[in-house]
Amino acid sequence: GDSGSPFVCDDKVAGVIIRGGVNADTPTTAINVYRLRSFIDNAMDADNCRAVDVPTETQHAEDYRVV
């Protein structure tokens, strides 16, 4: 499936696919990752060898929306 794939707009990652539609009757669902950008950038920094706090499902839940 498509779950975990990047959702890209204008060559920028805008979200992550959390559920892909099997056919035209089922929508694809993605979550907005913009508010998590600093966490993602920090986690992907090659020089960063320390542990980072992982956001819980409820942090910034109001920012997650179906697109």
Short mmCIF file of C-alpha atoms in Angstrom, two decimals:
data_model
loop_
_atom_site.label_atom_id
_atom_site.label_comp_id
_atom_site.label_asym_id
_atom_site.label_seq_id
_atom_site.Cartn_x
_atom_site.Cartn_y
_atom_site.Cartn_z
CA GLY A 1 0.00 0.00 0.00
CA ASP A 2 0.82 3.66 -0.03
CA SER A 3 0.91 4.15 3.75
CA GLY A 4 4.08 5.95 4.82
CA SER A 5 4.66 7.48 1.38
CA PRO A 6 5.36 11.21 1.14
CA PHE A 7 2.58 13.55 0.01
CA VAL A 8 4.39 16.10 -2.19
CA CYS A 9 3.20 19.50 -3.46
CA ASP A 10 5.42 21.85 -5.48
CA ASP A 11 8.44 19.57 -4.88
CA LYS A 12 8.06 19.85 -1.10
CA VAL A 13 6.88 17.20 1.36
CA ALA A 14 3.51 18.42 2.62
CA GLY A 15 2.36 15.30 4.42
CA VAL A 16 2.57 11.56 4.87
CA ILE A 17 0.03 9.16 3.38
CA ILE A 18 -1.69 7.26 6.19
CA ARG A 19 -4.30 5.47 4.11
CA GLY A 20 -4.42 5.03 0.36
CA GLY A 21 -7.64 4.66 -1.58
CA VAL A 22 -7.99 1.37 -3.40
CA ASN A 23 -10.27 2.85 -6.03
CA ALA A 24 -11.84 6.18 -6.98
CA ASP A 25 -14.61 5.70 -4.37
CA THR A 26 -12.15 5.67 -1.44
CA PRO A 27 -10.14 8.84 -0.73
CA THR A 28 -6.45 8.86 0.05
CA THR A 29 -5.78 10.28 3.53
CA ALA A 30 -2.63 12.19 4.52
CA ILE A 31 -1.47 14.01 7.64
CA ASN A 32 0.09 17.47 7.61
CA VAL A 33 3.72 17.31 8.77
CA TYR A 34 4.57 21.03 8.69
CA ARG A 35 4.32 21.49 12.47
CA LEU A 36 6.68 18.54 12.92
CA ARG A 37 9.29 19.99 10.56
CA SER A 38 11.85 20.90 13.24
CA PHE A 39 11.52 17.43 14.79
CA ILE A 40 11.96 15.77 11.38
CA ASP A 41 14.93 17.99 10.46
CA ASN A 42 16.57 17.31 13.83
CA ALA A 43 15.97 13.55 13.60
CA MET A 44 17.44 13.41 10.09
CA ASP A 45 20.54 15.50 10.90
CA ALA A 46 23.50 13.18 10.24
CA ASP A 47 25.52 14.80 13.04
CA ASN A 48 22.76 14.30 15.60
CA CYS A 49 23.63 11.17 17.58
CA ARG A 50 21.50 11.86 20.64
CA ALA A 51 18.00 10.60 21.32
CA VAL A 52 15.10 12.90 20.45
CA ASP A 53 11.63 12.99 21.95
CA VAL A 54 9.06 11.43 19.65
CA PRO A 55 5.76 13.34 19.50
CA THR A 56 2.74 11.47 20.79
CA GLU A 57 -0.35 10.95 18.66
CA THR A 58 -2.19 13.68 20.55
CA GLN A 59 0.42 16.43 20.18
CA HIS A 60 -0.83 18.98 17.65
CA ALA A 61 -3.77 16.69 16.84
CA GLU A 62 -5.74 19.76 15.75
CA ASP A 63 -3.26 20.21 12.89
CA TYR A 64 -3.89 16.78 11.41
CA ARG A 65 -6.56 16.87 8.79
CA VAL A 66 -7.76 14.86 5.84
CA VAL A 67 -6.62 16.33 2.54
#
